[in-house]
Short mmCIF file of C-alpha atoms in Angstrom, two decimals:
data_model
loop_
_atom_site.label_atom_id
_atom_site.label_comp_id
_atom_site.label_asym_id
_atom_site.label_seq_id
_atom_site.Cartn_x
_atom_site.Cartn_y
_atom_site.Cartn_z
CA MET A 1 97.99 -18.07 -30.78
CA THR A 2 99.84 -21.19 -29.75
CA HIS A 3 101.55 -20.01 -26.56
CA TYR A 4 100.95 -17.80 -23.54
CA VAL A 5 102.55 -16.39 -20.41
CA ASP A 6 100.68 -15.50 -17.23
CA ILE A 7 101.57 -12.36 -15.33
CA LYS A 8 100.09 -12.49 -11.84
CA ALA A 9 99.77 -9.39 -9.67
CA VAL A 10 101.36 -9.92 -6.23
CA PRO A 11 101.35 -6.43 -4.72
CA PRO A 12 102.63 -5.58 -1.26
CA SER A 13 99.94 -4.69 1.27
CA GLU A 14 100.03 -0.94 0.51
CA VAL A 15 99.30 -1.45 -3.22
CA THR A 16 96.10 -2.92 -4.71
CA VAL A 17 95.73 -5.51 -7.46
CA PRO A 18 93.93 -3.05 -9.80
CA VAL A 19 96.82 -0.57 -9.48
CA VAL A 20 99.31 -3.27 -10.48
CA LEU A 21 97.12 -4.45 -13.38
CA ASN A 22 96.75 -0.85 -14.61
CA LYS A 23 100.52 -0.32 -14.60
CA VAL A 24 101.32 -3.69 -16.22
CA PHE A 25 98.69 -3.19 -18.91
CA SER A 26 99.94 0.35 -19.63
CA ARG A 27 103.51 -0.95 -19.94
CA PHE A 28 102.30 -3.75 -22.24
CA HIS A 29 100.53 -1.20 -24.47
CA LYS A 30 103.55 1.11 -24.49
CA ALA A 31 105.85 -1.77 -25.45
CA LEU A 32 103.54 -2.77 -28.32
CA VAL A 33 103.52 0.81 -29.60
CA GLN A 34 107.28 1.42 -29.22
CA GLU A 35 108.60 -1.94 -30.34
CA ASP A 36 106.15 -2.42 -33.18
CA SER A 37 105.91 -5.89 -31.69
CA PRO A 38 104.48 -8.87 -33.49
CA GLU A 39 100.87 -9.73 -32.95
CA LEU A 40 100.35 -10.28 -29.26
CA ALA A 41 97.07 -10.36 -27.39
CA VAL A 42 95.81 -10.34 -23.82
CA SER A 43 93.10 -12.05 -21.85
CA PHE A 44 92.02 -12.06 -18.24
CA PRO A 45 91.56 -15.73 -17.27
CA LYS A 46 90.42 -14.94 -13.72
CA GLU A 47 87.81 -12.34 -14.64
CA GLY A 48 84.93 -12.52 -12.19
CA VAL A 49 86.77 -14.80 -9.75
CA LYS A 50 86.13 -13.61 -6.22
CA ASP A 51 89.00 -12.96 -3.81
CA THR A 52 91.41 -11.87 -6.57
CA GLY A 53 91.10 -8.20 -5.62
CA SER A 54 89.86 -7.04 -9.02
CA PRO A 55 86.82 -7.59 -11.29
CA LEU A 56 89.29 -8.59 -14.04
CA GLY A 57 91.07 -11.00 -11.70
CA ASP A 58 94.73 -10.87 -10.76
CA VAL A 59 96.27 -12.33 -13.93
CA ILE A 60 96.98 -10.81 -17.32
CA ARG A 61 97.64 -13.55 -19.86
CA VAL A 62 99.73 -12.53 -22.86
CA HIS A 63 99.18 -14.67 -25.98
CA GLY A 64 101.37 -15.10 -29.04
CA GLU A 65 103.47 -17.47 -31.09
CA GLU A 66 106.28 -19.10 -29.10
CA MET A 67 109.33 -17.25 -30.47
CA SER A 68 107.60 -13.87 -30.67
CA LEU A 69 106.39 -14.21 -27.09
CA LYS A 70 109.83 -15.28 -25.82
CA ARG A 71 111.50 -12.32 -27.56
CA PHE A 72 108.89 -9.94 -26.21
CA MET A 73 109.31 -11.19 -22.64
CA GLU A 74 113.10 -10.74 -22.94
CA THR A 75 112.76 -7.04 -23.83
CA GLY A 76 112.32 -6.07 -20.19
CA TRP A 77 108.98 -4.35 -20.85
CA LEU A 78 107.87 -5.05 -17.25
CA GLY A 79 110.74 -2.93 -15.90
CA GLY A 80 110.20 -1.93 -12.27
CA MET A 81 106.91 -3.83 -12.14
CA ARG A 82 108.81 -7.11 -11.68
CA ASP A 83 108.66 -6.50 -7.91
CA TYR A 84 104.86 -6.50 -8.08
CA VAL A 85 104.21 -9.48 -10.38
CA GLN A 86 105.11 -13.09 -10.96
CA ALA A 87 105.78 -13.62 -14.65
CA GLY A 88 105.47 -17.26 -15.61
CA MET A 89 107.28 -19.15 -18.32
CA VAL A 90 106.11 -19.23 -21.94
CA LYS A 91 103.88 -22.31 -22.22
CA SER A 92 101.87 -24.08 -24.91
CA VAL A 93 98.12 -23.57 -25.00
CA PRO A 94 96.31 -26.76 -23.94
CA SER A 95 94.46 -28.50 -26.75
CA GLY A 96 90.70 -28.12 -26.85
CA ALA A 97 90.67 -24.70 -25.18
CA GLU A 98 87.64 -22.49 -25.75
CA HIS A 99 88.15 -19.20 -27.58
CA VAL A 100 87.15 -15.70 -26.56
CA ALA A 101 87.21 -12.33 -28.24
CA VAL A 102 88.65 -9.80 -25.79
CA ARG A 103 87.32 -6.43 -26.88
CA ARG A 104 87.13 -2.85 -25.81
CA VAL A 105 83.63 -1.66 -24.99
CA GLN A 106 83.00 2.03 -25.58
CA VAL A 107 80.00 3.81 -24.16
CA LYS A 108 78.91 7.42 -24.41
CA SER A 109 79.30 8.01 -20.70
CA SER A 110 79.90 11.75 -20.78
CA MET A 111 77.53 13.76 -22.90
CA GLU A 112 79.54 16.88 -22.06
CA ARG A 113 82.60 15.33 -23.75
CA VAL A 114 80.49 14.13 -26.70
CA ARG A 115 79.07 17.64 -27.15
CA ARG A 116 82.54 19.27 -27.05
CA ARG A 117 83.81 16.81 -29.65
CA GLN A 118 80.81 17.40 -31.92
CA MET A 119 81.18 21.18 -31.58
CA LYS A 120 84.82 20.90 -32.62
CA ARG A 121 84.28 18.40 -35.45
CA HIS A 122 81.06 19.74 -36.92
CA GLY A 123 81.01 23.37 -35.83
CA TYR A 124 77.84 23.00 -33.75
CA THR A 125 77.03 25.75 -31.31
CA GLU A 126 76.75 24.71 -27.67
CA GLU A 127 72.96 24.98 -27.94
CA GLU A 128 72.84 22.79 -31.08
CA ALA A 129 75.12 20.19 -29.49
CA ARG A 130 73.04 20.16 -26.28
CA GLU A 131 69.87 19.66 -28.36
CA LYS A 132 71.37 16.81 -30.42
CA TYR A 133 73.09 15.16 -27.44
CA PRO A 134 70.95 15.61 -24.30
CA ASP A 135 72.10 14.41 -20.88
CA SER A 136 69.47 11.67 -21.08
CA ALA A 137 71.53 9.97 -23.84
CA GLU A 138 74.34 9.15 -21.39
CA LYS A 139 75.04 5.45 -21.00
CA ARG A 140 76.80 3.56 -18.24
CA THR A 141 78.36 0.13 -18.18
CA ARG A 142 79.21 -2.34 -15.45
CA LYS A 143 81.98 -3.95 -17.50
CA PRO A 144 85.33 -4.30 -15.76
CA PHE A 145 87.98 -1.80 -16.81
CA ILE A 146 91.65 -0.97 -16.78
CA ASN A 147 92.87 2.59 -16.22
CA VAL A 148 95.37 3.09 -19.01
CA LYS A 149 97.51 5.87 -20.40
CA SER A 150 97.58 6.02 -24.19
CA GLY A 151 101.02 5.44 -25.65
CA SER A 152 100.34 7.84 -28.50
CA THR A 153 98.31 10.67 -26.94
CA GLU A 154 99.41 10.32 -23.28
CA HIS A 155 95.75 10.69 -22.21
CA SER A 156 94.51 8.54 -19.34
CA PHE A 157 91.16 6.81 -19.65
CA ARG A 158 89.13 3.80 -18.61
CA LEU A 159 89.37 0.91 -21.06
CA PHE A 160 86.27 -1.21 -20.53
CA ILE A 161 86.87 -4.88 -21.34
CA GLN A 162 84.51 -7.60 -22.56
CA GLN A 163 85.55 -11.23 -22.94
CA LYS A 164 82.99 -13.00 -25.10
CA ARG A 165 83.07 -16.70 -25.84
CA VAL A 166 82.92 -17.58 -29.53
CA ASN A 167 82.13 -20.81 -31.35
CA GLU A 168 85.00 -20.60 -33.83
CA PRO A 169 88.46 -19.00 -33.54
CA GLY A 170 88.65 -15.65 -35.34
CA GLU A 171 91.48 -14.42 -37.56
CA GLY A 172 90.95 -10.63 -37.49
CA GLY A 173 94.08 -9.57 -35.62
CA PHE A 174 94.69 -7.42 -32.55
CA ASN A 175 95.28 -3.76 -31.81
CA LYS A 176 98.14 -2.10 -29.87
CA TYR A 177 96.31 -2.82 -26.62
CA GLY A 178 96.35 -6.55 -27.40
CA LEU A 179 92.58 -6.47 -27.85
CA SER A 180 90.59 -8.08 -30.62
CA LYS A 181 90.06 -6.58 -34.06
CA GLY A 182 88.32 -9.86 -34.91
CA GLY A 183 90.98 -12.22 -33.57
CA THR A 184 90.36 -14.57 -30.67
CA VAL A 185 92.49 -16.10 -27.94
CA PRO A 186 92.21 -19.38 -26.05
CA LEU A 187 90.67 -19.24 -22.60
CA PHE A 188 91.30 -22.06 -20.15
#
C-alpha cells in the first residue's frame, strides 16, 4: 500500500461523528462489493484521540496503490456524504511508517443468538443448546466499533475493530470491508 486518502468527518451540529463514520464506512463496503474494486484497505489514524467525537477518531484512511485509489475515489462512492466529510487528495505514504493490522474482532456477545444458530445448524433442541451454550459464556469487548450494514445480506451489525502494530508488513490481503486477512497498512 503505497498511497492513501484521508476522509475526515465534519458533521453539522445535529449529526454526530460516529453517525458519519458509520455511513461512510457502509458506503465504502458497498462500493467494494459492487465494484469488485482492487485491493483497498482502511485504518483509523486518530483512534483513541480525545476530542474527535468517536473512539475510532474522526478520520477513515483509505489505503491502496496510487492509480487504483484515484480510480476508486473518482467513482463517486461517497455520494451524498460529501456534505459531511472532507476527502483529501491521494498522497504517498511517508517512508518509515509503522504498520498495523486492522482486523475485525468477533465476540460471542449474545448467547441467545449463538443458541439459535446452533439449533439451526446442528439440530439441537433449545434445551441442548442452552446446556452447551449457557448465558455465563457471553463475552463483551470494549473495542471501538462501526455500525455497518452488510452489502450482501443487508443485516446491520456492530463491526468491532482492532488496530494492532506489527513488526513486519504482512501480505495476506484484505476483505470487502477493507480489513486485514493478513495484510497490513502503514500508520502514521
